[in-house]
Structures are given as C-alpha cells and as structure tokens.
Amino acid sequence: MTPPDDLVSVLIWLLFLGLAALALAPLGLALLRPVRLTGRREADLALYRAQLAELERERAAGRLDEGAHRAATLEVQRRLLASSDAGGQSHGGRGAAVLAALLFLVPALGFGVYLQRGNPELPAAPYVERAEAAARDDALMTQLRARLEQVPAGSETARQGWILLGNAERGRGRWEAAAAAWRRALEARFEGPLAAELAELLIEHGGLDEAASLLARALAAEPEQPRLRYLSGLGEARAGRTENARATWRALLAQAPADAPWRALVERRLQELP
C-alpha cells in the first residue's frame, strides 16, 4: 500500500531535520567544552585559521578549483584586515547558552513552519513577482531616503540612518546609491572605518581620486591603521602608480606582526604588481 503524500512529505522533512542535527553536532560539542575567554585578536586568528582549513578541505575534495580557492582565501584575509584591532574579551557563558538553545530551536522551528505553511509543489516565483518585489524595495528605499532628508543633517540619527541606507543599497548591488548615502553620513561626522568602506567601494568602481582623498583624511587621524594603509596602496596600484603601491605595502609589512593573518594578502598583492 502506497503511503499518502502528506506522510511521505513529513518523513522527508524528518530526514532533513536529522541531517540538520548532524550538521550542527560539531557546534554542540564545542559548546560543551569549558568556556575560555579570549581576546579579540586571538578570536579573529582562530576564525581565520578555521576558515582557511575549510577552504583547503574543499579544494582537496575537488569542490573548489585553484582560482576559486585563491579568491576565497583573499576574501577571508581582506575581511580580517577590515576587522577592528581593538582588544577586548568575549563573554562565553551567556552566548554559549543562547547558541545551545538555537542549536535545537532553529531546525525545529524550520520544521514547524514547514508543517504549517510548507508546500513542496509550490513553483518558483516567476519573473513578474520578482520584478514586483524589486519595485517594492525601490519604493521603500525612496521612502526611507525622503524621511532621512527631513532629519537634521548633522544629527547622529541622520548619520546612522544614512549608514544603514548605504548598507542596504550595497546589499542590493546599488553601489552608487550606497556611496551617496555613505557620503551623507560622513558629512555628519567623519570616521575612519566608514571612510574605508566608501574608499574600497570607490576603488572597486574606478573612483580613485575621491578614494585617495578619503584615505588621506582618515590616515591623518590614524596613520598606523592597517586597513587604511592597505587600501591606500590598492588605490595607488589601480591608478597605475606601481612604485607608490609597492612602497606603501612594503612599509605596512615591515611594521606588521609576524603572525598578522592578513600578511599573505598584502604579500600576494605585492607579487601581482608589474
């Protein structure tokens, strides 16, 4: 006797739930270990090494070719370079408890939602629906921008609003809109990390002169900040000023700790210079 379709669907999702539990098992084991407070830099290094090890496993298994592996490694190093160098402690007790709860709640919640609303026969959203969703997003962004225009320009509320709007626009792939929003935030109050975000975005899309101006201003306040120095060299390289880029990156490497996890990124950029 053939089981009903609903029963088959439930059995399939029970199987998926079991697979999800297996996938999350390493996290559960990690949460059972004694909590140890670590500094921000040590935590960043541990995360960096874990990500690199995972990339190596993917390459060894044949799921990543050399080009994709190299690009992913560079991205991991770039993200670490962008992270704050400030010290600090991570509080493990409460965070571990929350993660432990999520370890079981997330798969269960997903399964429960599917039982209530799931429909395996539902077709993919057609182009018209996706276009309508994009139009709604555009309308929302326009509305948010209009509201921000009503907020006092130099206020902290306006600055935070423009930053969030820029983040949203960048996530949608609208780099020009993101850049415009971040410029407004910097007009309210200039700060190095946001200047670096905008400069990197501009460098990626050819806005080299504006990026150089932003980086020069940020470096005047934080001359030893590694990300600002790296981006300064990147801008010089993209502008064809190879010797300037080489000098900038060599100086950065000379002053960097021997175990700085972003050293490989800067060294690779140096090797790529003509």
mmCIF file of C-alpha atoms in Angstrom:
data_model
loop_
_atom_site.group_PDB
_atom_site.id
_atom_site.type_symbol
_atom_site.label_atom_id
_atom_site.label_comp_id
_atom_site.label_asym_id
_atom_site.label_seq_id
_atom_site.Cartn_x
_atom_site.Cartn_y
_atom_site.Cartn_z
ATOM 1 C CA MET A 1 0.000 0.000 0.000
ATOM 2 C CA THR A 2 1.425 3.361 -1.029
ATOM 3 C CA PRO A 3 1.702 5.829 1.872
ATOM 4 C CA PRO A 4 -0.177 9.131 1.462
ATOM 5 C CA ASP A 5 1.718 12.082 0.006
ATOM 6 C CA ASP A 6 1.452 14.054 3.255
ATOM 7 C CA LEU A 7 3.115 11.223 5.174
ATOM 8 C CA VAL A 8 5.921 10.995 2.618
ATOM 9 C CA SER A 9 6.475 14.739 2.852
ATOM 10 C CA VAL A 10 6.671 14.594 6.658
ATOM 11 C CA LEU A 11 9.113 11.669 6.524
ATOM 12 C CA ILE A 12 11.325 13.570 4.083
ATOM 13 C CA TRP A 13 11.394 16.597 6.338
ATOM 14 C CA LEU A 14 12.138 14.432 9.367
ATOM 15 C CA LEU A 15 15.130 13.166 7.416
ATOM 16 C CA PHE A 16 16.193 16.744 6.684
ATOM 17 C CA LEU A 17 15.793 17.577 10.374
ATOM 18 C CA GLY A 18 18.075 14.696 11.272
ATOM 19 C CA LEU A 19 20.661 15.830 8.739
ATOM 20 C CA ALA A 20 20.496 19.350 10.143
ATOM 21 C CA ALA A 21 21.108 17.982 13.624
ATOM 22 C CA LEU A 22 24.140 16.065 12.361
ATOM 23 C CA ALA A 23 25.472 19.180 10.652
ATOM 24 C CA LEU A 24 25.109 21.178 13.869
ATOM 25 C CA ALA A 25 26.597 18.448 16.063
ATOM 26 C CA PRO A 26 30.159 19.898 15.945
ATOM 27 C CA LEU A 27 28.793 23.193 17.245
ATOM 28 C CA GLY A 28 27.057 21.349 20.045
ATOM 29 C CA LEU A 29 30.281 19.598 21.015
ATOM 30 C CA ALA A 30 32.116 22.901 21.000
ATOM 31 C CA LEU A 31 29.502 24.400 23.316
ATOM 32 C CA LEU A 32 30.029 21.574 25.815
ATOM 33 C CA ARG A 33 33.698 22.429 26.211
ATOM 34 C CA PRO A 34 34.772 24.655 29.089
ATOM 35 C CA VAL A 35 34.356 28.326 28.301
ATOM 36 C CA ARG A 36 37.597 30.235 27.861
ATOM 37 C CA LEU A 37 37.757 33.996 27.483
ATOM 38 C CA THR A 38 39.817 35.102 24.514
ATOM 39 C CA GLY A 39 40.941 38.452 23.241
ATOM 40 C CA ARG A 40 39.510 39.881 20.042
ATOM 41 C CA ARG A 41 42.735 39.392 18.137
ATOM 42 C CA GLU A 42 43.086 35.758 19.250
ATOM 43 C CA ALA A 43 39.472 35.074 18.304
ATOM 44 C CA ASP A 44 39.999 36.623 14.874
ATOM 45 C CA LEU A 45 43.080 34.476 14.339
ATOM 46 C CA ALA A 46 41.212 31.323 15.336
ATOM 47 C CA LEU A 47 38.348 32.124 12.970
ATOM 48 C CA TYR A 48 40.781 32.926 10.177
ATOM 49 C CA ARG A 49 42.605 29.602 10.566
ATOM 50 C CA ALA A 50 39.342 27.664 10.709
ATOM 51 C CA GLN A 51 38.111 29.296 7.506
ATOM 52 C CA LEU A 52 41.371 28.601 5.719
ATOM 53 C CA ALA A 53 41.302 24.974 6.843
ATOM 54 C CA GLU A 54 37.763 24.622 5.493
ATOM 55 C CA LEU A 55 38.845 26.096 2.157
ATOM 56 C CA GLU A 56 41.725 23.622 1.996
ATOM 57 C CA ARG A 57 39.314 20.740 2.603
ATOM 58 C CA GLU A 58 37.014 21.998 -0.130
ATOM 59 C CA ARG A 59 39.920 22.197 -2.580
ATOM 60 C CA ALA A 60 41.210 18.750 -1.617
ATOM 61 C CA ALA A 61 37.732 17.312 -2.162
ATOM 62 C CA GLY A 62 37.606 18.818 -5.628
ATOM 63 C CA ARG A 63 34.752 21.205 -4.860
ATOM 64 C CA LEU A 64 36.967 24.276 -5.386
ATOM 65 C CA ASP A 65 39.334 24.832 -8.269
ATOM 66 C CA GLU A 66 42.567 26.783 -7.814
ATOM 67 C CA GLY A 67 41.088 30.081 -8.975
ATOM 68 C CA ALA A 68 38.072 29.876 -6.685
ATOM 69 C CA HIS A 69 40.246 28.764 -3.768
ATOM 70 C CA ARG A 70 42.613 31.690 -4.276
ATOM 71 C CA ALA A 71 39.748 34.186 -4.500
ATOM 72 C CA ALA A 72 38.061 32.818 -1.380
ATOM 73 C CA THR A 73 41.335 32.920 0.555
ATOM 74 C CA LEU A 74 41.902 36.534 -0.426
ATOM 75 C CA GLU A 75 38.391 37.423 0.685
ATOM 76 C CA VAL A 76 38.916 35.823 4.108
ATOM 77 C CA GLN A 77 42.143 37.772 4.518
ATOM 78 C CA ARG A 78 40.514 41.003 3.371
ATOM 79 C CA ARG A 79 37.691 40.613 5.868
ATOM 80 C CA LEU A 80 40.141 40.039 8.679
ATOM 81 C CA LEU A 81 42.118 43.094 7.635
ATOM 82 C CA ALA A 82 38.887 45.101 7.839
ATOM 83 C CA SER A 83 38.165 43.933 11.382
ATOM 84 C CA SER A 84 38.968 46.099 14.353
ATOM 85 C CA ASP A 85 42.365 45.733 16.001
ATOM 86 C CA ALA A 86 40.944 46.714 19.363
ATOM 87 C CA GLY A 87 41.337 44.281 22.217
ATOM 88 C CA GLY A 88 38.539 43.016 24.367
ATOM 89 C CA GLN A 89 37.066 39.918 25.837
ATOM 90 C CA SER A 90 34.317 37.687 24.517
ATOM 91 C CA HIS A 91 31.797 36.595 27.112
ATOM 92 C CA GLY A 92 31.209 32.929 26.588
ATOM 93 C CA GLY A 93 28.699 31.869 29.231
ATOM 94 C CA ARG A 94 25.568 33.648 28.118
ATOM 95 C CA GLY A 95 26.474 33.459 24.427
ATOM 96 C CA ALA A 96 27.057 29.714 24.667
ATOM 97 C CA ALA A 97 23.670 29.239 26.309
ATOM 98 C CA VAL A 98 21.964 31.175 23.529
ATOM 99 C CA LEU A 99 23.830 29.202 20.858
ATOM 100 C CA ALA A 100 22.970 25.946 22.571
ATOM 101 C CA ALA A 101 19.297 26.867 22.530
ATOM 102 C CA LEU A 102 19.465 27.908 18.879
ATOM 103 C CA LEU A 103 21.213 24.629 18.064
ATOM 104 C CA PHE A 104 17.937 22.823 18.676
ATOM 105 C CA LEU A 105 15.404 25.565 18.099
ATOM 106 C CA VAL A 106 16.424 26.567 14.573
ATOM 107 C CA PRO A 107 15.879 23.142 12.923
ATOM 108 C CA ALA A 108 12.730 22.555 14.992
ATOM 109 C CA LEU A 109 11.338 25.967 14.139
ATOM 110 C CA GLY A 110 12.047 25.441 10.453
ATOM 111 C CA PHE A 111 10.294 22.089 10.542
ATOM 112 C CA GLY A 112 7.317 23.558 12.401
ATOM 113 C CA VAL A 113 6.965 26.412 9.946
ATOM 114 C CA TYR A 114 7.051 23.966 7.059
ATOM 115 C CA LEU A 115 4.312 21.846 8.625
ATOM 116 C CA GLN A 116 2.133 24.938 8.951
ATOM 117 C CA ARG A 117 2.873 26.656 5.641
ATOM 118 C CA GLY A 118 5.083 24.387 3.545
ATOM 119 C CA ASN A 119 4.115 23.315 0.069
ATOM 120 C CA PRO A 120 6.646 21.200 -1.851
ATOM 121 C CA GLU A 121 4.549 21.581 -5.011
ATOM 122 C CA LEU A 122 4.828 25.386 -4.980
ATOM 123 C CA PRO A 123 6.559 26.554 -8.193
ATOM 124 C CA ALA A 124 9.417 29.035 -8.246
ATOM 125 C CA ALA A 125 8.476 32.707 -8.174
ATOM 126 C CA PRO A 126 8.025 33.938 -11.763
ATOM 127 C CA TYR A 127 9.877 36.947 -13.121
ATOM 128 C CA VAL A 128 6.864 39.232 -12.718
ATOM 129 C CA GLU A 129 6.698 38.545 -8.980
ATOM 130 C CA ARG A 130 10.423 39.132 -8.583
ATOM 131 C CA ALA A 131 10.131 42.383 -10.504
ATOM 132 C CA GLU A 132 7.261 43.476 -8.278
ATOM 133 C CA ALA A 133 9.331 42.671 -5.176
ATOM 134 C CA ALA A 134 12.228 44.710 -6.556
ATOM 135 C CA ALA A 135 9.856 47.604 -7.245
ATOM 136 C CA ARG A 136 8.599 47.441 -3.660
ATOM 137 C CA ASP A 137 12.197 47.535 -2.432
ATOM 138 C CA ASP A 138 12.889 50.569 -4.598
ATOM 139 C CA ALA A 139 9.821 52.320 -3.213
ATOM 140 C CA LEU A 140 10.885 51.534 0.349
ATOM 141 C CA MET A 141 14.395 52.871 -0.230
ATOM 142 C CA THR A 142 12.942 56.040 -1.745
ATOM 143 C CA GLN A 143 10.656 56.469 1.249
ATOM 144 C CA LEU A 144 13.500 55.975 3.710
ATOM 145 C CA ARG A 145 15.656 58.451 1.811
ATOM 146 C CA ALA A 146 12.853 61.015 1.901
ATOM 147 C CA ARG A 147 12.431 60.577 5.639
ATOM 148 C CA LEU A 148 16.146 60.988 6.242
ATOM 149 C CA GLU A 149 16.049 64.243 4.315
ATOM 150 C CA GLN A 150 13.682 65.558 6.992
ATOM 151 C CA VAL A 151 16.080 64.740 9.845
ATOM 152 C CA PRO A 152 18.588 67.457 10.885
ATOM 153 C CA ALA A 153 21.601 66.898 8.642
ATOM 154 C CA GLY A 154 24.300 66.894 11.311
ATOM 155 C CA SER A 155 22.479 64.766 13.875
ATOM 156 C CA GLU A 156 23.575 61.327 14.979
ATOM 157 C CA THR A 157 20.172 59.973 13.973
ATOM 158 C CA ALA A 158 20.717 61.155 10.412
ATOM 159 C CA ARG A 159 24.246 59.767 10.325
ATOM 160 C CA GLN A 160 23.154 56.312 11.487
ATOM 161 C CA GLY A 161 20.235 56.364 9.076
ATOM 162 C CA TRP A 162 22.463 57.148 6.086
ATOM 163 C CA ILE A 163 24.893 54.405 7.123
ATOM 164 C CA LEU A 164 22.082 51.839 7.299
ATOM 165 C CA LEU A 165 20.646 53.007 3.993
ATOM 166 C CA GLY A 166 24.088 52.687 2.399
ATOM 167 C CA ASN A 167 24.469 49.165 3.769
ATOM 168 C CA ALA A 168 21.075 48.211 2.349
ATOM 169 C CA GLU A 169 21.861 49.671 -1.062
ATOM 170 C CA ARG A 170 25.213 47.920 -1.209
ATOM 171 C CA GLY A 171 23.488 44.641 -0.331
ATOM 172 C CA ARG A 172 21.153 45.199 -3.297
ATOM 173 C CA GLY A 173 24.109 45.789 -5.612
ATOM 174 C CA ARG A 174 23.381 49.532 -5.966
ATOM 175 C CA TRP A 175 26.901 50.756 -5.319
ATOM 176 C CA GLU A 176 26.293 54.338 -6.488
ATOM 177 C CA ALA A 177 23.324 54.719 -4.149
ATOM 178 C CA ALA A 178 25.369 53.170 -1.334
ATOM 179 C CA ALA A 179 28.212 55.591 -1.962
ATOM 180 C CA ALA A 180 25.829 58.563 -1.971
ATOM 181 C CA ALA A 181 24.325 57.506 1.360
ATOM 182 C CA TRP A 182 27.719 56.977 2.982
ATOM 183 C CA ARG A 183 28.866 60.398 1.787
ATOM 184 C CA ARG A 184 25.943 61.938 3.635
ATOM 185 C CA ALA A 185 26.900 60.019 6.780
ATOM 186 C CA LEU A 186 30.495 61.228 6.537
ATOM 187 C CA GLU A 187 29.274 64.789 6.144
ATOM 188 C CA ALA A 188 27.524 64.446 9.502
ATOM 189 C CA ARG A 189 30.657 63.059 11.156
ATOM 190 C CA PHE A 190 33.821 61.792 9.540
ATOM 191 C CA GLU A 191 35.171 58.486 10.820
ATOM 192 C CA GLY A 192 37.913 56.231 9.522
ATOM 193 C CA PRO A 193 36.089 52.871 9.294
ATOM 194 C CA LEU A 194 33.227 54.276 7.226
ATOM 195 C CA ALA A 195 35.677 56.247 5.083
ATOM 196 C CA ALA A 196 37.494 52.964 4.434
ATOM 197 C CA GLU A 197 34.244 51.250 3.402
ATOM 198 C CA LEU A 198 33.434 54.043 0.968
ATOM 199 C CA ALA A 199 37.004 54.216 -0.332
ATOM 200 C CA GLU A 200 37.076 50.477 -1.019
ATOM 201 C CA LEU A 201 33.764 50.691 -2.850
ATOM 202 C CA LEU A 202 35.050 53.594 -4.944
ATOM 203 C CA ILE A 203 38.326 51.827 -5.742
ATOM 204 C CA GLU A 204 36.372 48.799 -6.974
ATOM 205 C CA HIS A 205 34.402 51.016 -9.372
ATOM 206 C CA GLY A 206 37.063 53.439 -10.557
ATOM 207 C CA GLY A 207 36.505 56.391 -8.220
ATOM 208 C CA LEU A 208 40.210 56.607 -7.440
ATOM 209 C CA ASP A 209 40.580 60.337 -6.812
ATOM 210 C CA GLU A 210 37.758 60.516 -4.290
ATOM 211 C CA ALA A 211 39.000 57.320 -2.618
ATOM 212 C CA ALA A 212 42.507 58.787 -2.297
ATOM 213 C CA SER A 213 41.102 61.946 -0.711
ATOM 214 C CA LEU A 214 39.080 59.942 1.819
ATOM 215 C CA LEU A 215 42.021 57.734 2.722
ATOM 216 C CA ALA A 216 44.378 60.689 3.124
ATOM 217 C CA ARG A 217 41.973 62.321 5.562
ATOM 218 C CA ALA A 218 41.447 59.083 7.510
ATOM 219 C CA LEU A 219 45.187 58.341 7.628
ATOM 220 C CA ALA A 220 45.862 61.799 9.032
ATOM 221 C CA ALA A 221 43.910 60.725 12.117
ATOM 222 C CA GLU A 222 45.006 57.058 12.177
ATOM 223 C CA PRO A 223 48.345 56.814 10.322
ATOM 224 C CA GLU A 224 49.085 53.269 11.509
ATOM 225 C CA GLN A 225 45.690 51.710 10.767
ATOM 226 C CA PRO A 226 46.445 48.619 8.607
ATOM 227 C CA ARG A 227 43.281 48.636 6.522
ATOM 228 C CA LEU A 228 43.655 52.288 5.587
ATOM 229 C CA ARG A 229 47.269 51.716 4.570
ATOM 230 C CA TYR A 230 46.355 48.633 2.571
ATOM 231 C CA LEU A 231 43.591 50.478 0.718
ATOM 232 C CA SER A 232 45.924 53.394 0.083
ATOM 233 C CA GLY A 233 48.320 51.018 -1.647
ATOM 234 C CA LEU A 234 45.452 49.399 -3.557
ATOM 235 C CA GLY A 235 44.322 52.783 -4.841
ATOM 236 C CA GLU A 236 47.851 53.602 -5.980
ATOM 237 C CA ALA A 237 48.090 50.256 -7.764
ATOM 238 C CA ARG A 238 44.760 50.740 -9.549
ATOM 239 C CA ALA A 239 45.846 54.239 -10.601
ATOM 240 C CA GLY A 240 48.974 52.792 -12.227
ATOM 241 C CA ARG A 241 51.365 54.228 -9.629
ATOM 242 C CA THR A 242 53.057 50.910 -9.077
ATOM 243 C CA GLU A 243 56.086 52.150 -7.173
ATOM 244 C CA ASN A 244 53.924 54.064 -4.719
ATOM 245 C CA ALA A 245 51.820 50.970 -4.102
ATOM 246 C CA ARG A 246 54.917 48.828 -3.647
ATOM 247 C CA ALA A 247 56.430 51.272 -1.151
ATOM 248 C CA THR A 248 53.156 51.529 0.790
ATOM 249 C CA TRP A 249 52.679 47.780 1.101
ATOM 250 C CA ARG A 250 56.321 47.084 1.926
ATOM 251 C CA ALA A 251 56.183 49.634 4.739
ATOM 252 C CA LEU A 252 52.975 48.019 6.009
ATOM 253 C CA LEU A 253 54.574 44.563 6.022
ATOM 254 C CA ALA A 254 57.745 45.851 7.712
ATOM 255 C CA GLN A 255 55.708 47.110 10.672
ATOM 256 C CA ALA A 256 53.187 44.274 10.817
ATOM 257 C CA PRO A 257 53.429 41.451 13.371
ATOM 258 C CA ALA A 258 54.966 38.278 12.004
ATOM 259 C CA ASP A 259 51.723 36.387 12.631
ATOM 260 C CA ALA A 260 49.393 39.034 11.173
ATOM 261 C CA PRO A 261 46.856 36.888 9.293
ATOM 262 C CA TRP A 262 46.479 39.463 6.529
ATOM 263 C CA ARG A 263 50.203 39.395 5.653
ATOM 264 C CA ALA A 264 49.564 36.828 2.920
ATOM 265 C CA LEU A 265 47.018 39.127 1.273
ATOM 266 C CA VAL A 266 49.439 42.071 1.147
ATOM 267 C CA GLU A 267 52.324 39.854 0.007
ATOM 268 C CA ARG A 268 50.177 38.454 -2.798
ATOM 269 C CA ARG A 269 49.197 41.945 -3.888
ATOM 270 C CA LEU A 270 52.880 42.847 -3.994
ATOM 271 C CA GLN A 271 53.639 39.841 -6.177
ATOM 272 C CA GLU A 272 50.847 40.820 -8.568
ATOM 273 C CA LEU A 273 52.375 44.245 -9.196
ATOM 274 C CA PRO A 274 54.081 44.514 -12.606
#
